[in-house]
Short mmCIF file of C-alpha atoms in Angstrom, two decimals:
data_model
loop_
_atom_site.label_atom_id
_atom_site.label_comp_id
_atom_site.label_asym_id
_atom_site.label_seq_id
_atom_site.Cartn_x
_atom_site.Cartn_y
_atom_site.Cartn_z
CA LYS A 289 125.67 -84.89 43.29
CA GLN A 290 122.83 -83.57 44.97
CA TRP A 291 122.78 -83.86 48.67
CA TYR A 292 119.53 -85.63 48.98
CA GLN A 293 120.34 -88.39 46.15
CA ARG A 294 123.32 -89.44 49.03
CA ARG A 295 121.02 -89.66 51.75
CA VAL A 296 120.34 -92.72 50.12
CA ALA A 297 122.61 -95.44 52.60
CA ILE A 298 122.51 -97.66 49.82
CA THR A 299 121.71 -98.38 45.36
CA ALA A 300 121.48 -101.52 43.86
CA GLY A 301 125.51 -102.60 42.99
CA ASP A 302 126.98 -100.89 45.42
CA VAL A 303 129.82 -103.09 47.19
CA ILE A 304 128.71 -103.36 51.39
CA THR A 305 131.85 -105.45 52.63
CA GLN A 306 134.22 -107.25 51.15
CA ASN A 307 134.93 -108.83 54.09
CA LEU A 308 133.07 -112.62 53.67
CA ASP A 309 132.83 -113.15 57.00
CA PHE A 310 129.26 -112.40 57.08
CA MET A 311 126.11 -113.78 55.93
CA LYS A 312 124.20 -111.97 53.55
CA SER A 313 120.05 -111.93 54.27
CA HIS A 314 117.44 -109.74 52.62
CA GLY A 315 118.37 -107.40 49.77
CA THR A 316 121.80 -108.25 48.86
CA ALA A 317 123.83 -111.32 46.94
CA LEU A 318 126.89 -113.07 46.50
CA SER A 319 128.94 -111.70 43.83
CA HIS A 320 133.15 -113.20 43.59
CA ASP A 321 134.94 -111.91 46.84
CA HIS A 322 132.39 -109.22 47.88
CA ILE A 323 128.84 -108.61 49.68
CA CYS A 324 126.79 -106.05 47.03
CA ALA A 325 123.48 -104.83 47.40
CA THR A 326 120.64 -106.23 45.19
CA ILE A 327 118.04 -103.17 45.75
CA ALA A 328 118.67 -99.33 47.06
CA GLY A 329 117.70 -98.82 50.70
CA ALA A 330 119.06 -98.93 54.51
CA VAL A 331 121.81 -100.90 54.86
CA TYR A 332 120.65 -103.57 59.15
CA LYS A 333 123.46 -105.20 60.72
CA VAL A 334 123.02 -107.61 62.95
CA ASP A 335 126.35 -109.12 64.47
CA LYS A 336 127.89 -111.27 60.90
CA LEU A 337 124.25 -111.06 59.64
CA VAL A 338 123.52 -108.16 57.06
CA SER A 339 120.70 -107.53 55.05
CA VAL A 340 119.24 -104.28 52.45
CA LYS A 341 115.52 -102.57 53.51
CA GLY A 342 114.26 -101.59 50.60
CA VAL A 343 113.29 -97.17 51.54
CA ASN A 344 109.69 -98.81 49.67
CA ASN A 345 109.27 -102.37 50.92
CA ARG A 346 105.82 -103.01 52.83
CA TYR A 347 106.14 -102.97 57.26
CA ARG A 348 107.11 -106.16 57.87
CA GLY A 349 107.18 -105.52 61.22
CA GLU A 350 109.25 -107.06 64.58
CA ILE A 351 108.49 -107.34 68.59
CA GLY A 352 108.14 -105.30 70.80
CA ASP A 353 107.42 -102.31 67.59
CA VAL A 354 104.96 -99.55 68.10
CA VAL A 355 103.24 -98.60 65.31
CA VAL A 356 100.57 -96.42 64.26
CA GLY A 357 97.60 -97.51 62.22
CA ARG A 358 93.69 -97.25 62.08
CA ILE A 359 90.63 -99.56 62.94
CA THR A 360 89.14 -101.30 59.69
CA GLU A 361 86.85 -104.17 60.33
CA VAL A 362 85.79 -105.49 63.96
CA GLN A 363 84.87 -108.77 64.24
CA GLN A 364 84.26 -111.93 66.89
CA LYS A 365 86.84 -110.74 69.69
CA LYS A 366 88.84 -109.15 67.79
CA TRP A 367 89.40 -105.03 65.60
CA LYS A 368 91.57 -105.55 61.87
CA VAL A 369 93.88 -102.90 61.82
CA ASP A 370 96.06 -101.31 59.28
CA CYS A 371 99.24 -101.21 60.00
CA GLY A 372 100.46 -100.94 55.94
CA SER A 373 101.74 -104.26 55.71
CA ARG A 374 101.66 -106.62 53.47
CA LEU A 375 97.61 -108.29 55.47
CA ASP A 376 95.79 -106.09 58.75
CA CYS A 377 96.85 -106.17 61.89
CA GLN A 378 95.63 -108.51 64.65
CA LEU A 379 94.11 -106.91 68.12
CA GLN A 380 92.89 -109.21 70.79
CA LEU A 381 89.56 -107.81 73.12
CA SER A 382 91.67 -110.24 75.38
CA SER A 383 95.03 -108.10 74.30
CA VAL A 384 93.54 -104.59 75.35
CA TYR A 385 92.99 -102.86 78.77
CA LEU A 386 89.06 -101.78 79.31
CA PRO A 387 87.50 -98.61 80.49
CA GLY A 388 89.73 -97.79 83.36
CA ASN A 389 93.72 -99.46 82.55
CA VAL A 390 91.51 -102.01 83.21
CA LEU A 391 92.97 -105.56 83.03
CA ARG A 392 90.83 -108.03 83.68
CA ARG A 393 88.82 -111.59 82.29
CA LYS A 394 86.42 -110.18 79.35
CA THR A 395 82.79 -111.41 79.63
CA LEU A 396 79.77 -110.81 77.16
CA ASN A 397 79.43 -107.98 77.81
CA ASP A 398 83.26 -106.43 76.82
CA GLU A 399 82.24 -108.54 73.61
CA LEU A 400 78.85 -106.35 72.49
CA MET A 401 80.32 -103.68 73.51
CA MET A 402 83.29 -103.37 71.90
CA ARG A 403 82.39 -100.96 69.20
CA GLU A 404 81.80 -98.46 72.01
CA TYR A 405 86.35 -99.46 72.77
CA PHE A 406 87.07 -98.91 68.91
CA THR A 407 85.00 -98.69 65.91
CA GLU A 408 85.81 -98.35 61.89
CA GLY A 409 88.32 -95.17 61.18
CA ASP A 410 89.63 -94.64 65.08
CA LEU A 411 92.89 -93.92 65.03
CA VAL A 412 95.17 -96.17 67.55
CA CYS A 413 98.21 -96.75 69.00
CA ALA A 414 99.48 -100.12 69.76
CA GLU A 415 102.69 -102.90 70.40
CA VAL A 416 103.56 -105.51 68.28
CA SER A 417 103.41 -108.86 70.80
CA ASP A 418 103.81 -111.40 67.41
CA VAL A 419 104.36 -112.35 64.44
CA GLY A 420 103.03 -115.09 62.18
CA ASN A 421 105.21 -117.84 61.01
CA ILE A 422 103.63 -118.68 57.91
CA ASP A 423 101.04 -115.28 56.74
CA GLY A 424 103.31 -112.86 58.74
CA MET A 425 100.55 -111.49 59.78
CA LEU A 426 100.74 -109.12 63.22
CA LYS A 427 99.89 -109.36 66.25
CA LEU A 428 99.29 -106.42 68.19
CA HIS A 429 98.63 -105.60 72.09
CA MET A 430 97.64 -102.95 74.83
CA ARG A 431 98.66 -103.58 77.52
CA SER A 432 99.79 -100.68 79.11
CA ASN A 433 98.29 -97.06 79.53
CA LYS A 434 101.26 -95.96 76.90
CA TYR A 435 98.87 -96.79 74.26
CA GLY A 436 95.37 -97.01 73.57
CA LYS A 437 93.34 -94.96 71.20
CA LEU A 438 94.63 -91.86 69.14
CA PRO A 439 92.80 -87.80 69.75
CA GLU A 440 92.25 -86.09 67.11
CA GLY A 441 95.17 -85.13 65.38
CA VAL A 442 97.89 -85.98 61.76
CA LEU A 443 98.67 -88.94 60.10
CA ILE A 444 101.26 -88.49 57.94
CA LYS A 445 102.86 -91.38 56.26
CA VAL A 446 106.69 -92.32 55.60
CA PRO A 447 108.12 -94.97 54.08
CA SER A 448 108.73 -97.22 57.78
CA VAL A 449 113.24 -97.28 56.36
CA LEU A 450 112.80 -93.04 57.97
CA ILE A 451 112.23 -93.93 61.06
CA LYS A 452 115.04 -94.63 63.53
CA ARG A 453 115.06 -97.00 65.37
CA SER A 454 114.80 -96.14 69.51
CA LYS A 455 113.84 -97.01 72.93
CA LEU A 456 111.28 -94.72 73.00
CA HIS A 457 108.83 -93.36 70.20
CA PHE A 458 106.32 -91.21 72.15
CA HIS A 459 107.85 -87.46 71.70
CA ARG A 460 106.25 -85.16 74.31
CA LEU A 461 108.01 -81.96 72.57
CA PRO A 462 108.55 -78.67 74.02
CA CYS A 463 106.30 -77.43 71.75
CA ASN A 464 103.00 -78.40 73.55
CA ALA A 465 103.05 -81.28 70.41
CA THR A 466 102.87 -84.94 70.60
CA VAL A 467 104.28 -86.83 68.27
CA ILE A 468 104.68 -90.43 67.89
CA LEU A 469 106.66 -92.47 64.98
CA GLY A 470 105.75 -95.62 64.06
CA ASN A 471 108.07 -98.51 63.58
CA ASN A 472 105.21 -98.66 59.80
CA GLY A 473 106.31 -94.77 58.80
CA PHE A 474 102.73 -94.08 60.39
CA VAL A 475 103.05 -90.31 61.90
CA TRP A 476 101.43 -89.63 64.41
CA VAL A 477 101.47 -84.93 65.00
CA GLY A 478 98.58 -83.78 67.91
CA PRO A 479 98.23 -82.35 71.61
CA HIS A 480 99.17 -83.51 75.03
CA PHE A 481 97.23 -85.94 75.87
CA SER A 482 96.83 -88.30 78.97
CA PRO A 483 94.57 -91.46 78.40
CA ASP A 484 92.82 -90.38 82.22
CA GLN A 485 92.20 -86.60 81.87
CA PRO A 486 90.08 -85.06 78.38
CA ILE A 487 91.53 -83.04 75.83
CA GLU A 488 91.15 -79.62 75.62
CA ALA A 489 90.19 -77.82 73.61
CA PHE A 490 92.27 -76.64 69.96
CA THR A 491 93.16 -73.15 69.65
CA ILE A 492 94.56 -70.99 67.04
CA ASN A 493 98.37 -71.43 68.27
CA SER A 494 97.52 -75.24 68.85
CA ARG A 495 96.19 -75.96 65.22
CA GLU A 496 99.39 -73.60 63.56
CA THR A 497 102.56 -75.69 65.33
CA ILE A 498 100.53 -78.75 65.02
CA ALA A 499 100.52 -78.02 61.53
CA ARG A 500 103.86 -76.89 60.89
CA LEU A 501 105.07 -80.12 62.26
CA SER A 502 103.98 -81.89 59.97
CA ASN A 503 104.85 -80.01 57.44
CA VAL A 504 108.46 -79.93 58.59
CA ILE A 505 108.25 -84.47 59.17
CA ARG A 506 106.60 -84.25 55.05
CA ALA A 507 109.52 -81.82 54.01
CA LEU A 508 112.55 -84.38 55.54
CA ALA A 509 110.84 -87.41 54.14
CA ALA A 510 110.04 -86.48 51.42
CA TYR A 511 113.78 -85.86 50.66
CA GLY A 512 114.97 -89.33 52.77
CA VAL A 513 116.01 -87.94 56.21
CA GLN A 514 115.46 -89.75 58.85
CA LEU A 515 113.06 -89.49 61.48
CA PHE A 516 114.43 -88.60 65.04
CA ASP A 517 113.38 -85.85 68.17
CA THR A 518 115.59 -84.31 67.60
CA ILE A 519 115.59 -83.40 64.14
CA ILE A 520 112.26 -82.75 63.48
CA LEU A 521 112.19 -80.60 66.49
CA THR A 522 115.85 -78.68 64.63
CA ALA A 523 113.35 -78.50 62.10
CA TYR A 524 110.82 -77.00 63.61
CA ASP A 525 113.04 -74.53 64.49
CA ILE A 526 114.14 -73.39 61.30
CA SER A 527 111.05 -73.62 59.55
CA MET A 528 109.81 -70.68 61.92
CA LYS A 529 111.35 -67.74 59.24
CA TYR A 530 108.65 -69.47 57.26
CA LYS A 531 104.48 -69.50 57.11
CA VAL A 532 102.95 -72.06 57.28
CA LYS A 533 101.44 -72.35 53.90
CA GLU A 534 104.89 -71.29 52.85
CA LEU A 535 106.65 -75.06 53.55
CA LEU A 536 104.61 -77.27 51.22
CA ASN A 537 106.45 -74.94 48.91
CA ALA A 538 109.64 -77.21 48.16
CA GLU A 539 112.50 -74.68 47.65
CA VAL A 540 111.43 -74.43 50.93
CA MET A 541 111.08 -77.44 51.83
CA GLU A 542 114.32 -78.67 50.74
CA HIS A 543 115.33 -75.65 52.36
CA VAL A 544 114.52 -77.11 55.97
CA ALA A 545 115.69 -80.70 55.37
CA GLN A 546 119.26 -80.28 53.88
CA GLU A 547 119.98 -77.45 56.87
CA SER A 548 118.21 -79.81 58.83
CA TYR A 549 120.66 -83.06 57.79
CA GLU A 550 123.90 -80.57 57.74
CA HIS A 551 122.62 -79.31 61.44
CA SER A 552 122.96 -83.68 62.58
CA LEU A 553 125.83 -84.38 61.24
CA HIS A 554 127.90 -81.24 62.94
CA GLN A 555 126.71 -82.54 65.50
CA ASN A 556 126.95 -86.26 64.76
CA LEU A 557 122.81 -87.07 65.05
#
């Protein structure tokens, strides 16, 4: 097998465990004396519950997930946000900080000024606060100054299964760029920014850094490599021997992804 064919954690029909003390869940089935997978994807175990999350499945949010999304509609006292899930997410006006980091009771004037806060097409970062019991609709909130509208940058969509769950999804990289790894598979790459300070003008070097990081992330995702800050930095360093436009070449993408993956195995990341 090619190295990237072994990146898929499990395929349909593969045995997950022969320990029948485990309980089967989504993407698994009981066959004779073992539990096997019914879809290809990544295996998740929570205590004695085992499940398989498909590679191309739509994002199913959990409370506490960090997501990146795009505003699709402004409605009465709420915004609709596309986060790659089955239904558009819902962001209530009462769940966001107003300019100046003020969290207070919203008035009619706040409702009339909703388009000045967020309008259609804006990229935002938020946290999942609730999941609907019936339809599974995700409700978002921005009750922290680290969430809000994102400045100019690059949005990359990858399978959500490739985003490694961690306590930190906001990464200020030493190459003067920020990467936000949304649990929904939306990855934002852009300059360093602070909610209280204006964004500095783009320079040629910052544009090249953002473009290089974006191409590196696309290369890792194309070959099924799980994304987290350390492996992105490793792939960025490996890519420095190539020009930015050369990273779109299939052979170069495979070389960068393979070297990054093997380095992470060697470092036990």
